[in-house]
Coordinates of C-alpha atoms in Angstrom, one line a residue:
Chain A
X593 CA 129.2 77.9 87.8
X594 CA 126.3 76.0 89.5
X595 CA 127.0 78.2 92.5
X596 CA 126.5 81.4 90.5
X597 CA 123.2 80.0 89.1
X598 CA 122.0 79.1 92.5
X599 CA 122.9 82.5 93.9
X600 CA 121.1 84.2 90.9
X601 CA 117.9 82.3 91.8
X602 CA 118.3 83.3 95.4
X603 CA 118.6 87.0 94.5
X604 CA 115.7 86.8 92.1
X605 CA 113.5 85.2 94.7
X606 CA 114.4 87.9 97.2
X607 CA 113.8 90.8 94.8
X608 CA 110.6 89.6 93.3
X609 CA 109.3 88.1 96.6
X610 CA 108.0 85.0 94.8
X611 CA 109.2 81.5 94.6
X612 CA 107.7 81.2 91.1
X613 CA 111.1 82.2 89.8
X614 CA 112.4 78.8 91.0
X615 CA 109.3 76.8 90.1
X616 CA 109.1 78.0 86.6
X617 CA 112.5 78.7 85.0
X618 CA 110.9 79.9 81.8
X619 CA 108.8 82.5 83.4
X620 CA 108.5 85.7 81.3
X621 CA 109.7 88.0 84.1
X622 CA 109.2 91.3 82.3
X623 CA 106.0 90.3 80.4
X624 CA 104.4 89.2 83.7
X625 CA 105.4 92.4 85.4
X626 CA 107.5 90.4 88.0
X627 CA 110.7 92.2 87.3
X628 CA 111.2 95.9 86.2
X629 CA 114.0 98.3 85.8
X630 CA 114.4 98.8 89.6
X631 CA 114.4 95.1 90.0
X632 CA 117.2 94.8 87.4
X633 CA 119.3 97.4 89.1
X634 CA 118.8 95.6 92.5
X635 CA 119.8 92.4 90.8
X636 CA 123.0 93.8 89.3
X637 CA 124.1 95.3 92.6
X638 CA 123.4 92.1 94.5
X639 CA 125.1 89.9 91.9
X640 CA 128.2 92.0 92.1
X641 CA 128.2 92.0 95.9
X642 CA 127.6 88.3 96.3
X643 CA 129.4 86.7 93.3
X644 CA 131.8 89.5 92.4
X645 CA 130.3 89.4 88.9
X646 CA 129.9 92.8 87.4
X647 CA 127.5 93.0 84.5
X648 CA 127.1 96.5 82.9
X649 CA 123.6 97.8 82.9
X650 CA 123.7 98.3 79.1
X651 CA 124.4 94.6 78.7
X652 CA 121.1 93.6 80.3
X653 CA 119.1 93.3 77.1
X654 CA 115.6 92.2 78.1
X655 CA 115.2 89.9 75.2
X656 CA 118.3 87.9 76.2
X657 CA 117.7 88.1 79.9
X658 CA 114.0 87.3 79.8
X659 CA 113.5 84.3 82.1
X660 CA 115.1 83.0 85.4
X661 CA 116.9 80.4 83.2
X662 CA 118.2 83.0 80.8
X663 CA 119.4 85.3 83.6
X664 CA 121.2 82.4 85.4
X665 CA 122.9 81.3 82.1
X666 CA 124.0 84.8 81.2
X667 CA 125.2 85.6 84.7
X668 CA 127.2 82.3 84.6
X669 CA 128.7 83.3 81.3
X670 CA 129.8 86.6 82.8
X671 CA 131.3 84.8 85.8
X672 CA 133.8 83.1 83.6
Chain B
X1332 CA 118.8 118.0 42.0
X1333 CA 115.6 117.9 44.1
X1334 CA 116.1 118.5 47.8
X1335 CA 113.7 117.0 50.3
X1336 CA 113.5 115.8 53.9
X1337 CA 113.2 112.0 54.5
X1338 CA 109.8 110.7 53.5
X1339 CA 108.5 114.2 52.8
X1340 CA 106.6 113.2 49.7
X1341 CA 105.8 110.0 47.8
X1342 CA 108.5 111.0 45.4
X1343 CA 111.1 110.4 48.1
X1344 CA 110.1 106.7 48.0
X1345 CA 110.6 106.5 44.2
X1346 CA 114.1 108.0 44.5
X1347 CA 114.8 105.7 47.4
X1348 CA 113.6 102.6 45.5
X1349 CA 115.7 103.3 42.5
X1350 CA 118.8 104.2 44.5
X1351 CA 118.6 101.2 46.8
X1352 CA 117.7 98.7 44.1
X1353 CA 121.4 97.8 43.3
X1354 CA 122.0 97.2 47.0
X1355 CA 119.0 94.9 47.1
X1356 CA 120.1 93.0 44.0
X1357 CA 123.5 92.4 45.6
X1358 CA 121.8 91.2 48.8
X1359 CA 119.7 88.8 46.9
X1360 CA 123.0 87.2 45.9
X1361 CA 124.2 87.3 49.5
X1362 CA 126.7 90.0 48.8
X1363 CA 127.3 93.4 50.3
X1364 CA 129.3 96.3 49.1
X1365 CA 130.1 98.8 51.8
X1366 CA 131.2 101.5 49.4
X1367 CA 127.8 101.5 47.8
X1368 CA 126.2 102.1 51.2
X1369 CA 128.6 104.9 51.7
X1370 CA 127.7 106.4 48.3
X1371 CA 124.0 106.1 49.2
X1372 CA 124.5 107.8 52.5
X1373 CA 126.3 110.8 50.9
X1374 CA 123.6 111.1 48.2
X1375 CA 120.7 111.0 50.7
X1376 CA 122.4 113.3 53.1
X1377 CA 123.0 115.8 50.3
X1378 CA 119.3 115.5 49.3
X1379 CA 118.1 116.3 52.8
X1380 CA 120.8 118.7 53.9
X1381 CA 121.8 120.4 50.6
X1382 CA 120.3 123.2 48.6
X1383 CA 118.4 125.7 50.7
X1384 CA 119.4 123.8 53.8
X1385 CA 123.1 123.9 53.1
X1386 CA 123.7 125.5 56.5
X1387 CA 122.3 122.5 58.2
X1388 CA 124.5 120.4 56.0
X1389 CA 127.6 122.3 57.3
X1390 CA 126.4 121.9 60.9
X1391 CA 125.9 118.2 60.3
X1392 CA 129.4 117.8 58.9
X1393 CA 131.0 119.7 61.8
X1394 CA 128.9 117.6 64.2
X1395 CA 130.2 114.3 62.6
X1396 CA 133.8 115.4 62.7
X1397 CA 133.5 116.5 66.4
X1398 CA 131.7 113.3 67.5
X1399 CA 134.0 111.0 65.6
X1400 CA 137.1 112.6 67.0
X1401 CA 135.6 112.4 70.5
X1402 CA 134.5 108.7 70.3
X1403 CA 137.8 107.7 68.7
X1404 CA 139.8 109.5 71.4
X1405 CA 137.7 108.0 74.2
X1406 CA 137.8 104.5 72.8
X1407 CA 141.6 104.7 72.6
X1408 CA 141.8 106.1 76.1
X1409 CA 139.5 103.4 77.4
X1410 CA 141.7 100.6 76.1
X1411 CA 144.3 101.5 78.8
X1412 CA 142.6 103.5 81.4
X1413 CA 139.1 103.9 83.0
X1414 CA 138.9 107.0 85.2
X1415 CA 135.4 108.2 86.1
X1416 CA 136.0 112.0 85.5
X1417 CA 137.2 111.3 81.9
X1418 CA 134.1 109.3 81.2
X1419 CA 131.9 112.1 82.6
X1420 CA 133.8 114.7 80.5
X1421 CA 133.4 112.6 77.4
X1422 CA 129.7 112.2 78.0
X1423 CA 129.2 115.9 78.6
X1424 CA 131.1 116.7 75.4
X1425 CA 129.0 114.3 73.5
X1426 CA 125.8 116.1 74.7
X1427 CA 127.4 119.6 74.3
X1428 CA 126.3 120.4 70.7
X1429 CA 122.7 119.4 71.4
X1430 CA 122.7 121.3 74.7
X1431 CA 123.9 124.4 73.0
X1432 CA 121.2 124.2 70.3
X1433 CA 118.5 123.5 72.8
X1434 CA 119.7 126.4 75.0
X1435 CA 120.0 128.8 72.1
X1436 CA 116.6 130.5 72.9
X1437 CA 117.9 131.4 76.4
X1438 CA 121.6 131.9 75.7
X1439 CA 122.1 133.3 72.3
X1440 CA 120.1 132.8 69.1
X1441 CA 123.3 132.4 67.1
X1442 CA 123.9 129.0 68.7
X1443 CA 121.0 127.6 66.8
X1444 CA 123.3 127.6 63.7
X1445 CA 124.9 124.4 65.1
X1446 CA 121.5 122.6 64.8
X1447 CA 120.3 120.4 62.0
X1448 CA 117.3 118.1 61.5
X1449 CA 117.8 115.0 63.7
X1450 CA 120.6 116.3 65.9
X1451 CA 118.9 114.9 69.0
X1452 CA 118.7 111.5 67.5
X1453 CA 122.4 111.5 66.6
X1454 CA 123.2 112.7 70.1
X1455 CA 121.4 109.7 71.6
X1456 CA 123.5 107.4 69.5
X1457 CA 126.8 109.3 70.3
X1458 CA 126.2 109.2 74.1
X1459 CA 125.3 105.5 73.9
X1460 CA 128.7 104.7 72.2
X1461 CA 130.6 106.6 74.9
X1462 CA 128.7 104.8 77.7
X1463 CA 129.1 101.3 76.2
X1464 CA 132.8 102.0 75.5
X1465 CA 133.1 102.8 79.3
X1466 CA 131.4 99.5 80.1
X1467 CA 133.9 97.7 77.9
X1468 CA 131.1 96.4 75.7
X1469 CA 132.3 98.0 72.5
X1470 CA 135.3 95.9 71.5
X1471 CA 135.6 97.1 67.9
X1472 CA 135.5 100.7 66.9
X1473 CA 136.2 102.4 63.6
X1474 CA 135.5 105.9 62.4
X1475 CA 133.8 104.7 59.2
X1476 CA 131.3 102.3 60.9
X1477 CA 130.7 104.9 63.6
X1478 CA 129.8 107.6 61.0
X1479 CA 127.6 105.1 59.1
X1480 CA 125.9 104.2 62.4
X1481 CA 125.2 107.9 63.2
X1482 CA 124.1 108.8 59.8
X1483 CA 122.0 105.7 58.9
X1484 CA 119.8 107.8 56.7
X1485 CA 116.5 105.8 56.9
X1486 CA 116.4 106.7 60.6
X1487 CA 118.4 109.9 60.7
X1488 CA 115.8 112.5 61.4
X1489 CA 113.6 110.9 64.1
X1490 CA 114.8 107.4 64.9
X1491 CA 114.2 104.6 65.8
X1492 CA 117.4 104.9 67.9
X1493 CA 119.4 101.9 67.1
X1494 CA 122.2 100.4 69.2
X1495 CA 125.8 100.5 68.0
X1496 CA 126.7 96.9 68.6
X1497 CA 123.5 95.6 67.0
X1498 CA 124.0 97.9 63.9
X1499 CA 127.7 97.1 63.6
X1500 CA 126.9 93.4 63.4
X1501 CA 124.5 93.9 60.5
X1502 CA 126.7 96.4 58.8
X1503 CA 129.4 93.8 58.0
X1504 CA 127.3 90.7 57.8
X1505 CA 124.7 90.6 54.9
X1506 CA 121.5 88.9 56.0
X1507 CA 121.7 86.1 53.5
X1508 CA 119.3 85.7 50.5
X1509 CA 116.4 84.0 52.4
X1510 CA 116.5 86.4 55.3
X1511 CA 116.7 89.3 52.9
X1512 CA 113.7 88.1 51.0
X1513 CA 111.8 88.1 54.3
X1514 CA 113.0 91.6 55.2
X1515 CA 111.9 92.9 51.8
X1516 CA 108.4 91.5 52.4
X1517 CA 108.3 93.1 55.9
X1518 CA 109.8 96.3 54.5
X1519 CA 107.1 96.8 51.9
X1520 CA 104.4 96.1 54.4
X1521 CA 105.9 98.6 56.8
X1522 CA 106.1 101.3 54.1
X1523 CA 102.5 100.8 53.0
X1524 CA 101.3 100.9 56.6
X1525 CA 103.3 104.1 56.9
X1526 CA 101.4 105.6 53.9
X1527 CA 98.1 104.7 55.6
X1528 CA 99.2 106.0 59.0
X1529 CA 101.2 109.1 58.1
X1530 CA 99.9 110.3 54.7
X1531 CA 96.3 109.4 55.1
X1532 CA 95.1 109.1 58.8
X1533 CA 97.5 111.6 60.3
X1534 CA 96.8 114.0 57.5
X1535 CA 93.1 113.8 57.9
X1536 CA 93.3 114.1 61.7
X1537 CA 96.0 116.8 61.9
X1538 CA 95.4 118.9 58.9
X1539 CA 91.7 118.6 58.4
X1540 CA 90.0 117.7 61.6
X1541 CA 92.3 119.4 64.1
X1542 CA 91.9 123.0 62.8
X1543 CA 88.2 122.6 62.9
X1544 CA 88.3 121.4 66.5
X1545 CA 90.6 124.2 67.4
X1546 CA 88.2 126.7 65.9
X1547 CA 85.4 125.2 67.9
X1548 CA 87.3 125.5 71.2
X1549 CA 88.3 129.0 70.5
X1550 CA 84.8 130.0 69.7
X1551 CA 83.7 128.8 73.1
X1552 CA 83.6 125.1 72.9
X1553 CA 84.3 124.8 76.7
X1554 CA 85.5 121.7 78.4
X1555 CA 83.9 119.4 75.9
X1556 CA 85.8 121.2 73.1
X1557 CA 89.1 120.7 74.9
X1558 CA 88.3 117.1 75.3
X1559 CA 87.7 116.7 71.6
X1560 CA 91.0 118.5 70.9
X1561 CA 92.8 116.1 73.3
X1562 CA 91.5 113.0 71.5
X1563 CA 92.1 114.3 68.0
X1564 CA 95.6 115.6 68.8
X1565 CA 96.6 112.4 70.6
X1566 CA 95.5 110.2 67.8
X1567 CA 97.2 112.5 65.3
X1568 CA 100.4 112.4 67.2
X1569 CA 100.4 108.6 67.2
X1570 CA 99.6 108.1 63.5
X1571 CA 102.0 110.7 62.4
X1572 CA 104.9 109.4 64.4
X1573 CA 104.2 105.7 64.2
X1574 CA 103.7 106.2 60.5
X1575 CA 107.1 107.9 60.2
X1576 CA 108.7 105.1 62.2
X1577 CA 107.1 102.6 59.9
X1578 CA 108.7 104.4 56.9
X1579 CA 112.1 104.3 58.6
X1580 CA 111.9 100.6 59.6
X1581 CA 110.6 99.6 56.2
X1582 CA 113.3 101.5 54.4
X1583 CA 115.9 99.9 56.6
X1584 CA 114.5 96.5 55.9
X1585 CA 114.9 97.1 52.1
X1586 CA 118.6 97.9 52.8
X1587 CA 118.9 94.6 54.7
X1588 CA 118.7 96.0 58.3
X1589 CA 116.4 94.8 61.0
X1590 CA 116.3 97.9 63.2
X1591 CA 114.3 97.9 66.5
X1592 CA 110.6 98.8 66.5
X1593 CA 109.4 102.1 68.0
X1594 CA 105.7 101.5 68.6
X1595 CA 103.8 98.5 69.9
X1596 CA 100.1 99.2 70.3
X1597 CA 100.7 101.9 72.9
X1598 CA 97.0 102.6 73.5
X1599 CA 96.4 99.1 74.6
X1600 CA 98.6 99.7 77.7
X1601 CA 97.1 98.8 81.1
X1602 CA 99.3 101.4 83.0
X1603 CA 101.8 104.2 82.4
X1604 CA 104.8 101.9 82.8
X1605 CA 103.5 99.6 80.1
X1606 CA 102.7 102.6 78.0
X1607 CA 106.4 103.7 78.0
X1608 CA 107.4 100.2 77.0
X1609 CA 105.1 100.6 73.9
X1610 CA 105.4 104.3 72.9
X1611 CA 108.5 105.7 71.2
X1612 CA 110.2 102.6 72.6
X1613 CA 113.8 103.2 71.4
X1614 CA 113.7 106.6 73.1
X1615 CA 112.2 105.4 76.4
X1616 CA 114.6 102.4 76.4
X1617 CA 117.4 104.9 75.9
X1618 CA 116.3 106.9 78.9
X1619 CA 115.7 103.8 80.9
X1620 CA 119.1 102.3 80.2
X1621 CA 121.3 105.4 80.2
X1622 CA 119.6 107.7 82.7
X1623 CA 117.3 105.8 85.1
X1624 CA 119.4 102.6 85.5
X1625 CA 122.7 104.5 85.7
X1626 CA 121.3 106.8 88.4
X1627 CA 119.8 103.9 90.3
X1628 CA 123.0 101.9 90.2
X1629 CA 124.8 104.9 91.6
X1630 CA 122.2 105.5 94.3
X1631 CA 122.1 101.8 95.4
X1632 CA 125.8 101.1 95.3
X1633 CA 126.7 104.3 97.2
X1634 CA 123.6 103.8 99.5
X1635 CA 122.6 107.4 98.9
X1636 CA 119.0 106.7 100.0
X1637 CA 117.6 104.6 102.8
X1638 CA 114.5 103.8 100.8
X1639 CA 114.8 102.2 97.4
X1640 CA 111.4 103.6 96.5
X1641 CA 112.5 107.2 97.2
X1642 CA 115.6 106.6 95.1
X1643 CA 113.6 105.2 92.2
X1644 CA 111.0 108.0 92.4
X1645 CA 113.8 110.6 92.2
X1646 CA 115.4 108.8 89.3
X1647 CA 112.1 108.8 87.5
X1648 CA 111.8 112.6 88.0
X1649 CA 115.3 113.1 86.7
X1650 CA 114.5 110.9 83.6
X1651 CA 111.3 112.7 82.7
X1652 CA 112.5 116.1 83.5
X1653 CA 115.4 115.5 81.1
X1654 CA 113.0 114.1 78.5
X1655 CA 110.8 117.2 78.9
X1656 CA 113.8 119.5 78.5
X1657 CA 114.9 117.6 75.5
X1658 CA 111.6 118.4 73.8
X1659 CA 112.4 122.1 74.3
X1660 CA 112.9 124.6 77.1
X1661 CA 109.2 125.6 77.4
X1662 CA 107.0 125.3 80.4
X1663 CA 104.6 122.9 78.9
X1664 CA 107.3 120.4 77.9
X1665 CA 108.7 120.6 81.4
X1666 CA 105.2 120.2 82.8
X1667 CA 104.7 117.2 80.5
X1668 CA 107.9 115.6 81.9
X1669 CA 106.9 116.2 85.5
X1670 CA 103.4 115.0 84.8
X1671 CA 104.7 111.6 83.5
X1672 CA 107.2 111.3 86.4
X1673 CA 104.3 111.8 88.9
X1674 CA 102.2 109.3 86.9
X1675 CA 104.9 106.6 86.9
X1676 CA 105.6 107.1 90.6
X1677 CA 101.9 106.7 91.4
X1678 CA 101.7 103.6 89.1
X1679 CA 104.6 102.1 91.0
X1680 CA 102.9 102.8 94.3
X1681 CA 99.7 101.2 93.0
X1682 CA 101.6 98.1 91.7
X1683 CA 103.3 97.7 95.1
X1684 CA 99.8 97.9 96.8
X1685 CA 98.4 95.4 94.3
X1686 CA 101.2 93.0 95.0
X1687 CA 100.5 93.1 98.7
X1688 CA 96.8 92.7 98.4
X1689 CA 96.8 90.3 95.5
X1690 CA 93.9 88.2 96.8
X1691 CA 91.6 91.0 97.9
X1692 CA 91.5 92.8 94.5
X1693 CA 89.2 91.9 91.6
X1694 CA 91.1 90.8 88.6
X1695 CA 89.6 90.0 85.2
X1696 CA 88.7 91.1 81.8
X1697 CA 86.6 94.0 83.1
X1698 CA 89.4 95.4 85.3
X1699 CA 91.8 95.1 82.4
X1700 CA 89.5 97.0 80.1
X1701 CA 89.0 99.7 82.7
X1702 CA 92.7 100.1 83.3
X1703 CA 93.3 100.5 79.5
X1704 CA 90.6 103.2 79.3
X1705 CA 92.1 105.0 82.4
X1706 CA 95.6 104.8 81.0
X1707 CA 94.5 106.0 77.6
X1708 CA 93.0 109.1 79.2
X1709 CA 96.0 109.7 81.4
X1710 CA 98.2 109.5 78.4
X1711 CA 96.0 111.8 76.3
X1712 CA 95.9 114.4 79.1
X1713 CA 99.7 114.3 79.0
X1714 CA 99.6 114.9 75.2
X1715 CA 97.2 117.8 75.7
X1716 CA 99.9 119.5 78.0
X1717 CA 102.5 118.5 75.4
X1718 CA 100.6 120.1 72.5
X1719 CA 101.0 123.6 73.9
X1720 CA 97.3 124.2 73.1
X1721 CA 96.6 125.0 76.8
X1722 CA 99.3 127.7 76.5
X1723 CA 97.7 129.2 73.4
X1724 CA 94.3 129.0 75.1
X1725 CA 95.4 130.8 78.2
X1726 CA 97.1 133.5 76.1
X1727 CA 93.9 134.2 74.2
X1728 CA 91.9 134.6 77.4

């Protein structure tokens, strides 16, 4: 589970091009304009490729997947 | 029996208040009776689709039977299998009634008989259920809850477009007395804001000011006249639609439902992307989730394009072209869609540029204000295309 969370942060860092996602786990990714729909799709594709976790796009509700911490938690839930 | 469209006159609210009162009383005691909501639904559908509009009522009934059969069959199929072609056929079938109605001006006028007020909003909901069934997200499905979801009458004619899983949760679980008291407070506030927006401001702008501006432009108002028209029409569109959404959200609150918002200060947006996150939100989120993201997932997984940017731009054009066509098969709706697609691609390019040159660009209250003003004008220019007024103007010349 920790592994998935770590990979999630790696992916987020690559996509957003900023280490802020690691430094501030409660960063409002969409509100700050750091992540957008394209970023979400890239994230979902990478998550499936690296962790074998397939999260449907319609599950990615921005209010529940708002921060790096949220995303890591949700992805870990889906990994189980 | 008095027949009327949802929120057509203040009288609708009186009828609504009386009819919904028993439901509210039950909710104050933490209880819910589904049969009463069913009875309310039948009553309000009859009020809006009966009488002189009985043909629309028949079309609605046929639509509901068709979509319920389709969704039930696909749900049953999906429990055991998951073939892509079946999913595609199910999606196309869900869109078919709306497509026929929209294409009736080009194909055959008789097809328009399948139409009724709100068919597009019901179609958005139908497609969503098919897609989420495919994703395995819809675990429970029943014909009754599906029909209640499609025909949730406070939002039937123009949204907000709710999500099945969210609605389903609220359908069976009453909000609890304290939460319901909160919802009633919010609901009343929404409805009164709706009166202000829709019945007063939109009425003044659309029915009193707009005809005068139109007259001015047609009598040779020139560029300045068109500019006036653009401002008045854009503000009218906002107050009319945002007011209507407030009615729908307020009415839903009084029934114990917390349906999603549709407008969030759209004219305060700093760019076009932000605008679409604030304007007709449930519609743009629908297009984002079920058109743009689906296409992008397909493009990226199958590596169709070398460049992610090219893929994204194409997906934006697909999204907005579809949104334009949905408004109607007329050149200015299609132009409106293409205009917004171009705008959003430009915005994306600008945002990428900004990210690269973060330190070299000024950033502060003044640049924010400037970006809001520019966005407002870009959006209003889009509404001017959308209004069809340029079409009317060119025909007169």
